[in-house]
Amino acid sequence: MSIIWYMAVMAGITYLIRMIPFTLFRKKIKSPFFRSFLYYIPYAVLSAMTIPAIFYSTGNLYTATVGTAVAVVLSYFGKPLTVVALCSALAAFAADFIF
Amino acid sequence: MKSDFLKGAKDGLPICFGYLSVSFGFGILAVSLGLSVLSAVGISLTNLTSAGQVAGVGIIAAGGSLFEMALTQLIINIRYSLMGISLSQKLDEKFSTFHRLLASFGITDEIFAVAVAQKSVSPFYMYGLISVSALGWVTGTFLGAFAGNVLPSSVSGALGIVLYGMFLAIILPPAKTNRPVLIAVLIAAALSIVFKYVLAFVSEGFAIIICAVIAAGFCAFFFPVHDEEKEAEE
């Protein structure tokens, strides 16, 4: 299948998700379940996307594990997103000289 | 109008720099999965979102169906709907339907977080904020996709972890202090591991959807969120 169709579906759906509520919705969602569901969804999605994929992200299980450990520690201490992201890559790069 | 745009652009600068490094990782990832530089840049330009794009290029590389693509984007990006609703409460009187149609394109986690902290939001403030942020996102994607072909594999390999590192930085700080969030994170991770090693016939996009819906549904049922401020932080 041509990549242009994938791109059109991706962009179209993502835009509609943003546009429809922002343009049409003038009230707040009342359902506590739905509100809570929307609150938890980002964390659940990112967790499912990261684990276990992060261990394959560098093409080398050992360097990826080192990078992950650094990211976990820095995140735990609340470092900014960019700092965590770049330091984990730096750690994986450094580990590449060992493994 | 002009001053609103400039203020938005200035507020967008930190987002721009953050996006540069993260989208660099996306560019490398996309090219490593066999996409062209042009496709990678096109996706960043038309989507302006990290998690959805990472899952999207995964589906493209795996030759998934368009239905799977649509459903994956819906589940991953549904949070923007809530942000859109929340942000719509802050819009000033100049925000006509036309401006809403245009500005909604740029609702991301970071742009939402900055905009919703303002007293009131005008269309040109949003345009300034969005254009500077998007510039960083698209430029970083181009550089990453372009450099991914040139860089030694040790460098591009290491940069493949950038996006996932950022994801951890988003989920771990709240998980540390908020037990239901921690539970959602752990359930989703555990299910994801099961899909990867036991139910490997389920494609990646669907696996993410199923994991996320079960984890978020479980926590929404057992730990409903009452505090409105928590949601505003989203």
PDB file of C-alpha atoms in Angstrom, chain A residues 34-99:
ATOM      1  CA  PHE A  34     -14.839   8.821  31.024  1.00  0.00           C
ATOM      2  CA  ARG A  35     -12.953  11.745  32.550  1.00  0.00           C
ATOM      3  CA  SER A  36     -10.831   9.347  34.600  1.00  0.00           C
ATOM      4  CA  PHE A  37     -10.280   7.107  31.586  1.00  0.00           C
ATOM      5  CA  LEU A  38      -8.956  10.079  29.612  1.00  0.00           C
ATOM      6  CA  TYR A  39      -6.772  11.028  32.555  1.00  0.00           C
ATOM      7  CA  TYR A  40      -5.086   7.599  32.730  1.00  0.00           C
ATOM      8  CA  ILE A  41      -4.857   6.914  28.982  1.00  0.00           C
ATOM      9  CA  PRO A  42      -1.644   8.877  28.249  1.00  0.00           C
ATOM     10  CA  TYR A  43       0.294   7.079  30.990  1.00  0.00           C
ATOM     11  CA  ALA A  44      -1.019   3.661  29.940  1.00  0.00           C
ATOM     12  CA  VAL A  45      -0.262   4.308  26.261  1.00  0.00           C
ATOM     13  CA  LEU A  46       3.265   5.561  26.874  1.00  0.00           C
ATOM     14  CA  SER A  47       4.008   2.704  29.253  1.00  0.00           C
ATOM     15  CA  ALA A  48       2.799   0.079  26.764  1.00  0.00           C
ATOM     16  CA  MET A  49       4.800   1.740  23.984  1.00  0.00           C
ATOM     17  CA  THR A  50       7.987   1.967  26.058  1.00  0.00           C
ATOM     18  CA  ILE A  51       8.029  -1.463  27.705  1.00  0.00           C
ATOM     19  CA  PRO A  52       9.562  -3.634  26.341  1.00  0.00           C
ATOM     20  CA  ALA A  53      10.317  -1.660  23.114  1.00  0.00           C
ATOM     21  CA  ILE A  54      12.941   0.541  24.799  1.00  0.00           C
ATOM     22  CA  PHE A  55      15.189  -2.505  25.261  1.00  0.00           C
ATOM     23  CA  TYR A  56      15.287  -2.974  21.482  1.00  0.00           C
ATOM     24  CA  SER A  57      15.601   0.721  20.643  1.00  0.00           C
ATOM     25  CA  THR A  58      19.372   0.819  20.155  1.00  0.00           C
ATOM     26  CA  GLY A  59      19.773  -2.525  18.432  1.00  0.00           C
ATOM     27  CA  ASN A  60      21.851  -3.816  21.363  1.00  0.00           C
ATOM     28  CA  LEU A  61      20.168  -5.131  24.512  1.00  0.00           C
ATOM     29  CA  TYR A  62      23.074  -4.140  26.791  1.00  0.00           C
ATOM     30  CA  THR A  63      23.462  -0.537  25.653  1.00  0.00           C
ATOM     31  CA  ALA A  64      19.667  -0.146  25.692  1.00  0.00           C
ATOM     32  CA  THR A  65      19.527  -1.445  29.270  1.00  0.00           C
ATOM     33  CA  VAL A  66      22.175   1.071  30.360  1.00  0.00           C
ATOM     34  CA  GLY A  67      20.282   3.884  28.599  1.00  0.00           C
ATOM     35  CA  THR A  68      17.015   2.766  30.190  1.00  0.00           C
ATOM     36  CA  ALA A  69      18.557   2.669  33.677  1.00  0.00           C
ATOM     37  CA  VAL A  70      19.852   6.223  33.263  1.00  0.00           C
ATOM     38  CA  ALA A  71      16.458   7.396  31.967  1.00  0.00           C
ATOM     39  CA  VAL A  72      14.651   5.752  34.905  1.00  0.00           C
ATOM     40  CA  VAL A  73      16.941   7.314  37.515  1.00  0.00           C
ATOM     41  CA  LEU A  74      16.832  10.809  35.978  1.00  0.00           C
ATOM     42  CA  SER A  75      13.046  10.624  35.482  1.00  0.00           C
ATOM     43  CA  TYR A  76      12.606   9.490  39.046  1.00  0.00           C
ATOM     44  CA  PHE A  77      14.363  12.631  40.205  1.00  0.00           C
ATOM     45  CA  GLY A  78      12.120  14.719  37.967  1.00  0.00           C
ATOM     46  CA  LYS A  79      14.715  15.976  35.482  1.00  0.00           C
ATOM     47  CA  PRO A  80      13.326  17.800  32.401  1.00  0.00           C
ATOM     48  CA  LEU A  81      12.223  15.727  29.389  1.00  0.00           C
ATOM     49  CA  THR A  82      15.054  16.844  27.149  1.00  0.00           C
ATOM     50  CA  VAL A  83      17.704  16.146  29.785  1.00  0.00           C
ATOM     51  CA  VAL A  84      16.381  12.642  30.417  1.00  0.00           C
ATOM     52  CA  ALA A  85      16.069  11.874  26.707  1.00  0.00           C
ATOM     53  CA  LEU A  86      19.557  13.075  25.778  1.00  0.00           C
ATOM     54  CA  CYS A  87      21.334  11.595  28.805  1.00  0.00           C
ATOM     55  CA  SER A  88      19.840   8.161  28.155  1.00  0.00           C
ATOM     56  CA  ALA A  89      21.119   8.327  24.564  1.00  0.00           C
ATOM     57  CA  LEU A  90      24.519   9.499  25.800  1.00  0.00           C
ATOM     58  CA  ALA A  91      24.657   6.602  28.278  1.00  0.00           C
ATOM     59  CA  ALA A  92      23.715   4.098  25.563  1.00  0.00           C
ATOM     60  CA  PHE A  93      26.390   5.589  23.311  1.00  0.00           C
ATOM     61  CA  ALA A  94      29.029   5.361  26.057  1.00  0.00           C
ATOM     62  CA  ALA A  95      28.001   1.786  26.853  1.00  0.00           C
ATOM     63  CA  ASP A  96      28.580   0.890  23.223  1.00  0.00           C
ATOM     64  CA  PHE A  97      32.330   1.176  23.852  1.00  0.00           C
ATOM     65  CA  ILE A  98      32.111  -1.455  26.606  1.00  0.00           C
ATOM     66  CA  PHE A  99      29.673  -3.998  25.206  1.00  0.00           C
TER      67      PHE A  99
END
